Amino acid sequence: MRLTVLAGGVGGARFVRGLRAARPDAEITVVVNTGDDLWLAGVRVCPDLDSIMYTLAGASDEDRGWGRRDETERVSGELAAYGVGWPWFTLGDLDLGTHLARLAMLRDGLTLTEATARLSERWDLGATLLPMSDEEVETHVVVAADDGAGRERDMHFEEWWVRHRAALPALRFEQRGVDRARPGPAVLDAIAGADAVLLAPSNPVVSIGTVLGVPGIRRAVETTRAPVVGVSPVIAGAVVRGMADACLAAIGVETSAAAVAAHYGSRSAPRRTEDVGTGQDGKGTGLLDGWLVDTADADARVEGVEVVARPLLMTDVPAAAAIADAALDIAERVHR
Amino acid sequence: MRLTVLAGGVGGARFVRGLRAARPDAEITVVVNTGDDLWLAGVRVCPDLDSIMYTLAGASDEDRGWGRRDETERVSGELAAYGVGWPWFTLGDLDLGTHLARLAMLRDGLTLTEATARLSERWDLGATLLPMSDEEVETHVVVAADDGAGRERDMHFEEWWVRHRAALPALRFEQRGVDRARPGPAVLDAIAGADAVLLAPSNPVVSIGTVLGVPGIRRAVETTRAPVVGVSPVIAGAVVRGMADACLAAIGVETSAAAVAAHYGSRSAPRRTEDVGTGQDGKGTGLLDGWLVDTADADARVEGVEVVARPLLMTDVPAAAAIADAALDIAERVHR
């Protein structure tokens, strides 16, 4: 069974780990958001790829929720002593090993896809990680400049997210470079050739949204013959992890399981009322066949989408596996 | 008193530390070889600049003879686990902090000279470190290809030096990029405006020789109004540190205190017999006014060079200070 997941960082990582536990024999491919990637001290950092790799490898720091277990910050301490760096962005030593290994590969001419495959070889991931694109895409956040003159300023998503804890109201997100980006070489086939496509409970705006923004990927999801099932990142009107509500607000989407599903759209019903007659209506204009929500959101209804309610807190691997299982159940049921 | 030293790595570092102890009030400028610099894993490594910085900062590992004290290799271990890197070249975590800080500055558009100044600010060096050039120069070593067909192959100097311990006979050295390199912005003035110019007991071929190979630097030493005094890196026919004899052999210079001085040449006598009549003869065609040798080489004679013998083993800082003191004594005596 070929299962393809669109995913961001930690939420995506835990979902994929559950999926691997639920379907150990499946061929799992994860199309990963790279819009959070950044150059830091001349080194290429890929937060989402690494979160997923570490989590699947069993090398992640589960308590902290990010980075490597048994991490140290010797190099970071030196950078700080030299007055270099981003006090808000921790570069752990083990984590830096990944960034540097990747940098060496990129400098040797490997693509990000190839470098990711090389890095993955070290671990027993039980899944193939595909960067959404080999081209650089950087998500920037536009906020009010706080100059009293109504001007705007922007910053890299990671700065907004990690440094400002998403507390500065985002006016909008700009996925720089996304229009020119091409999907990674195996991405479209992984979506088109899957037995099921799953949208992980990742940030719908800056994770899944960025992946879908790469020209060709949204269309591949819309048109794949596989059922497409999403897992809600919102439970009872609150995001489970992170601060995705701040992102949803910026794009005018309510923080609710139903609103996120409506934002993704149905593959079999007009996507939004205002799209009718714009060429965006009708079959193939939305992304979802099924939508898994938490039991707290059991009353969620989305036109043209099969909504099922199950407990969605990924408290441990069995819980995540049960969630993945439920998503696959929907996929089987809606299979056309 | 303005003292300018041409220097390579560890030998140069220890000499400058002695000089600082001998003349704590002097304005010391060190023109440092950057021909050993290399890109490793996408990071810029400057072995000689770092050796001198760490030594003057009191942060060097004196037992090992290179790198930082209390060093760890967490990042290196990760690189190895990913199958990346150069098992023969250790990237310590603290050391890597320097490389990454430098990389960040270079990527921000600073020159190597500016980045070196920024890195130096952290420490109390008591000396200004000037890279010989802001342009990249890479010393490569050409060796026999060992293919039975008499072909040649070449490698970066650090690979030859560290990995092969200089055991592969060097056919020649190539300072790639040196012809196009310009001296660092303050280098020529530091030499022209010094009260004394000192050649540290560094490798005459790949350290001092590379510095002198940057167009304009040799001429600045030849023509400075300051006395120029060198300290022999050879004691009793053997090099004190490292494997400089292998380098001397490659350029046809005997490993003796007198031969190295003759190689540098006298500022007041024809440089070499065969240079007479070639425009290379006469005043200003050599580098040395004075030459400090070990007591074991007290019989060394170099035409047109004031040779003085003193114990030259830099066993500790006072010993290095005494050597620096002796070199400055010569400088004072030969001052024209």
XYZ file of C-alpha atoms in Angstrom:
672
model
C 0.000 0.000 0.000
C 1.367 3.364 -0.995
C 0.512 6.142 1.409
C 1.491 9.730 0.730
C 1.310 12.347 3.457
C 1.574 16.112 3.142
C 3.146 17.351 6.335
C 4.851 20.094 8.265
C 6.965 19.729 11.383
C 6.200 18.199 14.749
C 2.491 17.532 14.229
C 3.277 15.942 10.898
C 6.115 13.965 12.417
C 3.960 12.468 15.126
C 1.208 11.660 12.688
C 3.587 9.892 10.328
C 5.070 7.964 13.231
C 1.564 6.821 14.099
C 0.904 5.922 10.481
C 4.063 3.847 10.366
C 2.919 2.007 13.509
C -0.565 1.485 12.045
C 0.672 0.268 8.660
C 4.198 -1.094 9.149
C 4.194 -2.684 5.693
C 3.009 0.358 3.796
C 5.271 2.352 1.543
C 5.020 5.747 3.200
C 6.089 8.914 1.428
C 6.023 12.255 3.186
C 5.944 15.466 1.153
C 7.442 17.957 3.572
C 7.082 21.708 3.839
C 10.394 23.484 3.281
C 9.027 27.014 3.526
C 10.378 27.302 7.068
C 13.903 26.537 5.856
C 16.431 29.231 6.449
C 20.051 30.144 6.132
C 21.494 30.666 9.582
C 25.175 31.488 10.018
C 25.675 30.334 6.442
C 24.176 26.946 7.225
C 20.996 25.531 5.714
C 18.419 24.685 8.350
C 15.312 22.678 7.401
C 13.152 22.586 10.529
C 10.309 20.438 9.220
C 12.425 17.873 7.403
C 14.559 17.498 10.516
C 11.625 17.291 12.926
C 10.167 14.451 10.913
C 13.515 12.714 10.450
C 14.388 12.903 14.146
C 10.936 11.781 15.233
C 10.839 8.791 12.902
C 14.428 7.959 13.857
C 13.544 7.944 17.544
C 16.150 10.645 18.050
C 13.874 13.559 18.834
C 13.522 15.308 22.150
C 9.960 14.419 23.066
C 9.893 16.509 26.226
C 11.020 19.702 24.573
C 8.978 18.949 21.499
C 11.712 19.746 19.003
C 15.323 18.996 18.224
C 17.502 16.084 19.227
C 17.570 14.097 22.441
C 20.643 14.552 24.676
C 21.369 17.798 22.930
C 24.102 20.246 23.898
C 24.797 23.783 22.759
C 28.559 24.114 22.709
C 28.732 25.656 19.259
C 25.836 28.010 19.964
C 27.631 29.222 23.059
C 30.621 30.126 20.931
C 28.485 31.920 18.371
C 26.940 33.963 21.163
C 30.376 34.745 22.586
C 31.362 36.109 19.174
C 28.190 38.152 19.073
C 26.863 36.146 16.147
C 23.615 34.363 15.868
C 20.036 34.452 16.822
C 19.559 34.091 20.559
C 16.004 33.035 19.845
C 17.039 30.194 17.545
C 18.914 27.401 19.229
C 21.383 25.503 17.139
C 22.045 22.366 19.153
C 25.304 20.565 18.463
C 23.721 17.320 17.257
C 21.167 19.236 15.232
C 23.948 21.319 13.745
C 25.597 18.083 12.666
C 22.575 17.490 10.435
C 22.634 21.029 9.087
C 26.341 20.833 8.332
C 26.086 17.408 6.730
C 23.295 18.777 4.550
C 25.283 21.899 3.751
C 28.258 19.812 2.705
C 26.016 17.789 0.392
C 24.377 20.877 -1.089
C 27.822 22.427 -1.643
C 28.813 19.189 -3.368
C 25.970 19.789 -5.799
C 23.315 17.462 -4.422
C 19.735 18.665 -4.552
C 17.815 18.987 -1.305
C 15.904 15.840 -2.283
C 19.154 13.943 -2.763
C 20.654 15.348 0.420
C 17.524 14.381 2.352
C 17.794 10.833 1.018
C 21.472 10.693 2.011
C 20.723 11.987 5.506
C 17.854 9.516 5.850
C 20.130 6.578 5.071
C 21.607 6.866 8.524
C 18.321 6.120 10.214
C 15.648 3.478 9.998
C 12.831 5.845 9.125
C 10.353 3.466 7.532
C 9.276 6.343 5.291
C 10.666 8.365 2.422
C 10.958 12.104 3.060
C 10.516 14.301 0.016
C 11.093 18.036 0.268
C 8.164 19.716 -1.441
C 10.699 21.378 -3.740
C 14.417 21.549 -4.375
C 14.088 25.265 -4.931
C 14.335 27.632 -1.996
C 11.007 28.905 -0.722
C 10.962 31.150 2.336
C 7.817 31.959 4.235
C 7.884 35.536 5.451
C 5.395 37.142 7.775
C 4.257 40.691 7.203
C 3.381 42.572 10.394
C 2.625 46.176 11.296
C 5.837 48.148 11.605
C 4.810 49.636 14.929
C 6.019 53.025 13.704
C 2.654 54.711 14.084
C 2.679 55.430 10.378
C 0.898 52.281 9.325
C 3.932 50.903 7.617
C 4.643 47.203 7.386
C 7.689 45.116 7.998
C 8.373 41.482 7.415
C 10.448 38.742 8.916
C 11.261 35.138 8.260
C 8.543 32.836 9.514
C 10.869 31.222 12.031
C 11.655 34.594 13.554
C 7.967 35.363 13.899
C 7.172 31.899 15.182
C 10.075 31.195 17.498
C 11.249 34.640 18.542
C 7.902 36.392 18.743
C 5.897 33.272 19.582
C 3.469 34.340 16.830
C 2.325 37.158 19.099
C 2.745 39.921 16.515
C -0.485 39.952 14.519
C 0.324 38.672 11.051
C -1.106 40.820 8.264
C -0.264 38.159 5.735
C 2.175 35.439 4.816
C 4.363 35.546 1.761
C 5.836 32.357 0.454
C 8.819 33.874 -1.298
C 9.935 31.899 -4.282
C 6.974 29.562 -4.241
C 5.669 30.688 -7.628
C 8.944 29.758 -9.280
C 9.421 26.555 -7.317
C 8.989 23.203 -8.972
C 7.783 20.187 -7.020
C 10.552 17.829 -5.956
C 11.152 15.219 -8.669
C 9.166 12.409 -7.029
C 6.458 14.521 -5.410
C 3.761 14.570 -8.081
C 4.106 10.850 -8.765
C 3.875 10.108 -5.058
C 0.563 11.958 -4.944
C -0.799 10.638 -8.220
C 0.276 7.059 -7.597
C -0.767 6.727 -3.976
C -3.452 4.441 -2.599
C -4.342 7.188 -0.172
C -3.216 10.773 0.278
C -3.307 12.154 3.806
C -3.057 15.730 4.998
C -1.328 15.590 8.364
C -2.671 17.698 11.254
C -0.051 20.332 10.470
C -0.465 24.075 10.172
C -2.972 24.542 7.312
C -1.499 27.911 6.367
C 2.288 27.814 6.610
C 2.884 24.053 6.439
C 0.259 22.319 4.314
C -0.609 25.644 2.675
C 2.961 26.202 1.577
C 3.282 22.681 0.201
C 0.071 23.202 -1.764
C 1.422 26.523 -3.021
C 4.160 24.898 -5.052
C 2.786 24.989 -8.598
C 1.460 21.572 -9.499
C 1.060 20.080 -6.060
C -2.454 21.370 -5.332
C -3.564 20.184 -8.727
C -2.012 16.771 -8.099
C -3.981 16.432 -4.865
C -7.156 17.638 -6.540
C -6.815 15.131 -9.345
C -5.215 12.063 -7.789
C -7.244 8.893 -8.117
C -6.460 8.153 -4.493
C -8.851 9.249 -1.756
C -7.650 12.323 0.093
C -8.251 12.502 3.822
C -7.191 15.247 6.146
C -6.740 15.222 9.890
C -7.858 18.347 11.686
C -5.134 20.297 13.492
C -7.912 22.080 15.377
C -9.702 20.509 18.339
C -12.675 22.255 19.928
C -11.708 25.592 18.452
C -8.090 25.491 19.542
C -4.966 24.303 17.815
C -3.390 21.252 19.356
C 0.196 22.296 18.905
C 1.878 25.523 18.033
C 0.077 28.729 17.245
C -1.684 27.923 14.013
C -4.686 29.997 15.086
C -2.598 33.123 14.540
C -1.912 31.905 11.021
C -5.531 31.037 10.338
C -6.647 34.464 11.535
C -4.267 36.106 9.067
C -5.954 34.373 6.150
C -9.439 34.936 7.503
C -10.176 31.367 8.458
C -11.864 30.647 11.750
C -10.043 28.322 14.140
C -12.449 25.438 13.904
C -12.251 21.961 12.492
C -15.045 22.716 10.035
C -13.554 26.001 8.864
C -10.191 24.421 8.128
C -11.891 21.678 6.123
C -13.900 24.278 4.234
C -10.639 26.117 3.560
C -9.122 22.974 2.058
C -12.352 22.406 0.153
C -14.184 19.361 -1.052
C -13.143 17.360 -4.065
C -16.788 16.694 -4.912
C -18.618 19.914 -4.025
C -18.107 23.547 -4.989
C -15.239 24.790 -2.911
C -16.764 27.968 -1.634
C -19.932 29.727 -2.565
C -18.041 32.661 -4.016
C -16.083 30.329 -6.279
C -19.189 29.181 -8.107
C -18.985 30.320 -11.680
C -15.346 31.335 -11.413
C -14.048 28.086 -12.795
C -13.113 27.059 -9.258
C -16.405 25.329 -8.695
C -17.401 21.751 -9.290
C -15.504 18.518 -8.998
C -11.768 18.608 -8.563
C -11.553 22.080 -7.160
C -11.116 21.139 -3.520
C -8.743 18.825 -1.767
C -10.691 16.628 0.610
C -12.731 13.479 0.336
C -12.623 12.874 4.056
C -11.889 14.839 7.199
C -11.040 13.417 10.572
C -12.055 15.599 13.493
C -11.877 15.196 17.223
C -14.856 13.808 19.111
C -15.273 17.320 20.505
C -16.014 18.457 16.960
C -18.378 15.592 16.117
C -20.985 18.068 14.907
C -18.698 19.500 12.242
C -20.229 19.310 8.781
C -18.453 20.098 5.527
C -20.332 19.863 2.270
C -19.009 17.113 0.057
C -16.587 15.821 2.700
C -16.969 12.682 4.765
C -16.423 13.847 8.333
C -15.596 11.319 11.037
C -14.921 12.057 14.698
C -12.293 10.237 16.773
C -10.073 11.319 19.679
C -7.322 13.320 17.993
C -4.801 13.996 20.761
C -1.551 12.302 19.731
C -0.539 11.642 23.320
C 1.623 8.688 22.390
C 2.416 6.455 19.434
C -0.603 4.126 19.876
C -2.897 7.160 19.998
C -1.310 8.526 16.826
C -1.583 5.089 15.228
C -5.310 4.964 16.055
C -5.735 8.372 14.433
C -3.874 7.255 11.314
C -5.962 4.116 11.274
C -9.172 6.121 11.446
C -7.987 8.350 8.601
C -7.247 5.293 6.475
C -10.666 3.886 7.299
C -12.238 7.017 5.872
C -10.000 6.737 2.826
C -11.187 3.215 2.214
C -14.795 4.178 2.629
C -14.710 7.166 0.314
C -12.614 5.365 -2.294
C -14.248 6.015 -5.609
C 56.687 50.832 18.927
C 55.074 49.255 15.920
C 56.047 45.668 15.323
C 54.845 43.727 12.320
C 55.223 39.971 12.138
C 54.740 37.687 9.151
C 53.512 34.382 10.508
C 51.902 31.028 9.911
C 50.186 28.845 12.475
C 51.392 27.405 15.748
C 55.064 28.433 15.494
C 53.977 31.918 14.563
C 51.399 31.946 17.353
C 53.931 31.046 20.019
C 56.430 33.539 18.703
C 53.881 36.353 18.734
C 52.815 35.400 22.248
C 56.451 35.704 23.275
C 56.744 39.024 21.498
C 53.684 40.317 23.314
C 55.250 39.273 26.625
C 58.575 40.884 25.673
C 57.013 44.159 24.493
C 53.632 44.507 26.206
C 53.332 48.138 25.123
C 54.133 47.589 21.479
C 51.525 47.801 18.755
C 51.817 44.332 17.299
C 50.409 43.488 13.884
C 50.521 39.959 12.545
C 50.209 39.331 8.816
C 48.889 35.805 8.723
C 49.102 33.120 6.068
C 45.680 32.166 4.733
C 46.899 29.695 2.115
C 45.932 26.793 4.375
C 42.344 28.017 4.551
C 39.756 25.650 3.225
C 36.067 25.060 2.733
C 35.018 22.077 4.776
C 31.372 21.018 4.861
C 30.527 24.425 3.424
C 32.268 26.168 6.309
C 35.328 28.402 5.985
C 38.216 27.142 8.070
C 41.289 29.361 8.596
C 43.798 27.210 10.484
C 46.579 29.768 10.896
C 44.384 32.719 11.858
C 42.646 30.522 14.415
C 45.841 29.034 15.835
C 47.195 32.512 16.458
C 43.911 33.830 17.822
C 43.444 30.903 20.206
C 47.053 31.024 21.374
C 47.017 34.760 22.057
C 43.613 34.394 23.722
C 44.907 31.712 26.052
C 42.262 29.389 24.635
C 44.461 26.996 22.725
C 45.112 23.375 23.558
C 48.785 23.479 24.444
C 49.122 19.748 24.939
C 47.675 18.787 21.604
C 49.392 21.685 19.925
C 46.339 22.871 17.987
C 42.708 23.739 18.431
C 40.812 24.823 21.513
C 41.199 23.764 25.112
C 38.392 21.611 26.606
C 37.303 20.712 23.114
C 34.573 18.226 22.250
C 33.571 16.671 18.947
C 29.808 16.300 19.095
C 29.158 17.833 15.698
C 31.993 15.901 14.089
C 30.504 12.686 15.416
C 27.235 13.524 13.695
C 28.973 14.343 10.441
C 30.718 10.989 10.574
C 27.424 9.222 11.320
C 25.989 10.812 8.171
C 29.032 9.687 6.215
C 30.116 13.250 5.642
C 33.410 14.810 6.417
C 37.070 14.214 6.554
C 37.995 11.696 9.222
C 41.514 13.125 9.144
C 40.363 16.673 9.872
C 38.824 17.198 13.266
C 36.223 19.895 13.578
C 35.964 20.459 17.305
C 32.738 21.995 18.570
C 34.326 25.136 20.018
C 36.534 25.497 16.964
C 33.496 25.073 14.762
C 31.903 27.949 16.647
C 34.670 30.157 15.281
C 34.278 28.805 11.762
C 30.525 29.299 11.832
C 30.760 32.788 13.295
C 33.222 33.642 10.530
C 30.994 32.045 7.908
C 28.027 34.073 9.111
C 30.084 37.262 8.826
C 31.405 36.377 5.376
C 27.860 35.583 4.232
C 26.820 38.956 5.630
C 29.326 40.518 3.263
C 32.234 41.192 5.591
C 35.708 40.687 4.219
C 37.982 38.159 5.893
C 39.916 41.093 7.377
C 36.721 42.524 8.846
C 35.533 39.135 10.070
C 38.911 38.517 11.706
C 38.664 41.866 13.500
C 35.145 41.021 14.680
C 36.219 37.589 15.923
C 39.222 39.135 17.671
C 37.018 41.554 19.607
C 35.920 38.708 21.828
C 39.419 38.132 23.130
C 42.173 40.189 24.659
C 44.739 39.412 22.000
C 47.137 42.307 22.433
C 47.808 42.131 18.707
C 46.004 42.836 15.461
C 45.624 39.877 13.127
C 45.590 40.702 9.440
C 44.880 37.991 6.898
C 47.517 38.301 4.182
C 44.657 38.787 1.715
C 40.889 38.927 1.576
C 40.972 36.874 -1.592
C 40.957 33.109 -1.377
C 44.338 31.493 -1.857
C 44.642 27.730 -1.518
C 47.933 25.960 -1.225
C 47.863 22.674 -3.090
C 50.509 19.998 -3.040
C 51.429 18.135 -6.187
C 52.578 14.561 -5.615
C 53.279 11.536 -7.797
C 50.017 9.829 -8.706
C 51.362 6.396 -7.776
C 49.856 5.002 -10.975
C 53.151 3.753 -12.369
C 52.675 6.077 -15.322
C 54.474 9.046 -13.847
C 51.313 11.070 -13.587
C 50.758 13.645 -10.900
C 47.908 14.412 -8.604
C 47.326 17.222 -6.187
C 45.551 17.804 -2.927
C 44.835 20.659 -0.571
C 47.779 21.412 1.661
C 45.827 20.455 4.771
C 45.078 17.040 3.344
C 48.742 16.470 2.587
C 49.834 17.870 5.935
C 47.245 16.439 8.298
C 46.059 13.306 6.543
C 49.313 12.170 5.002
C 51.538 13.751 7.634
C 53.588 15.232 4.773
C 54.868 11.720 4.056
C 54.035 11.790 0.327
C 57.009 13.446 -1.360
C 55.868 16.831 -2.600
C 56.871 17.550 -6.187
C 55.869 21.175 -5.765
C 53.463 23.520 -4.071
C 50.921 25.593 -5.920
C 49.452 28.615 -4.230
C 46.219 28.737 -6.192
C 44.875 32.217 -6.553
C 47.931 33.905 -5.104
C 48.787 35.758 -8.328
C 45.386 37.423 -8.361
C 45.273 38.058 -4.613
C 45.663 41.559 -3.261
C 47.233 42.171 0.129
C 44.722 42.794 2.903
C 43.900 46.507 3.110
C 46.199 47.264 6.069
C 48.992 44.821 5.260
C 51.362 46.921 3.162
C 51.112 49.888 5.529
C 51.802 47.644 8.489
C 55.009 46.516 6.830
C 56.063 49.920 5.482
C 55.224 51.769 8.690
C 56.687 49.340 11.213
C 59.607 49.997 13.505
C 60.637 46.415 12.974
C 59.429 43.627 10.726
C 59.860 40.103 12.001
C 59.577 36.822 10.144
C 58.257 34.300 12.654
C 59.803 30.832 12.836
C 57.011 29.511 10.642
C 57.217 27.260 7.616
C 59.351 29.218 5.108
C 57.632 27.594 2.151
C 53.921 27.266 2.795
C 53.461 29.866 5.551
C 55.911 32.752 5.155
C 56.442 31.800 1.508
C 52.735 32.052 0.769
C 52.408 35.404 2.525
C 55.352 36.690 0.479
C 53.725 35.322 -2.666
C 50.829 37.774 -2.479
C 51.777 40.426 -5.041
C 53.182 43.457 -3.242
C 54.024 41.900 0.100
C 57.516 40.693 -0.767
C 58.311 44.074 -2.256
C 56.985 45.803 0.880
C 59.330 43.736 3.050
C 62.234 44.360 0.684
C 61.689 48.078 0.732
C 60.416 48.889 4.225
C 62.533 51.348 6.143
C 62.212 49.101 9.172
C 64.852 46.495 9.895
C 63.722 42.988 8.953
C 64.751 40.140 11.199
C 63.829 36.506 10.787
C 63.823 33.705 13.332
C 64.994 30.369 12.052
C 62.410 27.570 12.095
C 65.319 25.131 11.712
C 67.518 24.065 14.625
C 70.545 21.889 14.038
C 69.291 20.701 10.670
C 65.819 19.770 11.878
C 62.570 21.660 11.958
C 61.332 22.471 15.431
C 57.663 21.876 14.757
C 55.766 20.264 11.963
C 57.298 18.830 8.851
C 58.687 21.877 7.129
C 61.715 19.881 5.955
C 59.439 18.105 3.484
C 58.401 21.503 2.176
C 61.957 22.798 1.966
C 63.040 19.692 0.076
C 60.327 20.296 -2.500
C 61.730 23.709 -3.334
C 65.329 22.535 -3.249
C 66.335 24.235 -0.040
C 68.435 22.371 2.488
C 66.996 22.029 5.991
C 69.507 24.244 7.717
C 69.299 27.614 9.410
C 71.754 29.093 6.915
C 69.980 27.695 3.859
C 66.620 29.111 4.926
C 68.206 32.519 5.480
C 69.861 32.322 2.074
C 66.484 31.412 0.605
C 64.937 34.523 2.147
C 67.950 36.518 0.947
C 69.780 39.554 2.237
C 68.505 43.066 1.863
C 72.044 44.360 1.443
C 73.849 41.701 -0.564
C 73.113 39.989 -3.874
C 70.472 37.437 -3.150
C 72.025 34.529 -4.904
C 75.061 34.329 -7.149
C 72.944 33.422 -10.143
C 70.805 36.512 -9.639
C 73.709 38.861 -10.290
C 73.065 40.855 -13.423
C 69.443 39.748 -13.621
C 68.089 42.795 -11.916
C 67.586 40.692 -8.805
C 70.997 41.587 -7.441
C 72.015 44.454 -5.211
C 70.240 46.185 -2.425
C 66.601 45.553 -1.860
C 66.385 42.166 -3.507
C 66.358 40.037 -0.376
C 64.304 40.115 2.776
C 66.617 39.912 5.754
C 68.753 42.323 7.693
C 69.099 39.959 10.605
C 68.651 36.260 11.293
C 68.271 34.656 14.659
C 69.497 31.069 14.835
C 69.757 28.547 17.601
C 73.007 28.228 19.544
C 73.419 24.874 17.797
C 73.709 26.803 14.547
C 76.082 29.476 15.861
C 78.409 28.873 12.934
C 75.743 29.782 10.342
C 76.885 32.580 8.048
C 74.713 34.374 5.525
C 76.219 37.075 3.359
C 74.798 40.482 4.116
C 72.732 39.218 7.059
C 73.520 39.795 10.726
C 73.318 36.328 12.263
C 72.935 35.948 16.011
C 72.652 32.688 17.942
C 70.359 32.193 20.957
C 68.446 29.194 22.315
C 65.422 28.977 20.015
C 63.219 26.334 21.609
C 59.925 28.042 22.550
C 59.378 25.737 25.508
C 57.267 28.290 27.356
C 56.241 31.918 27.161
C 59.381 33.325 28.846
C 61.537 31.329 26.414
C 59.536 32.688 23.478
C 59.786 36.183 24.960
C 63.558 35.869 25.187
C 63.664 34.828 21.535
C 61.497 37.785 20.521
C 63.721 40.026 22.615
C 66.826 38.738 20.871
C 65.222 39.307 17.467
C 64.395 42.895 18.410
C 67.954 43.387 19.643
C 69.201 42.469 16.198
C 66.622 44.796 14.654
C 67.887 47.657 16.759
C 71.507 46.927 15.899
C 70.996 46.653 12.163
C 68.694 49.672 12.011
C 69.892 51.790 9.150
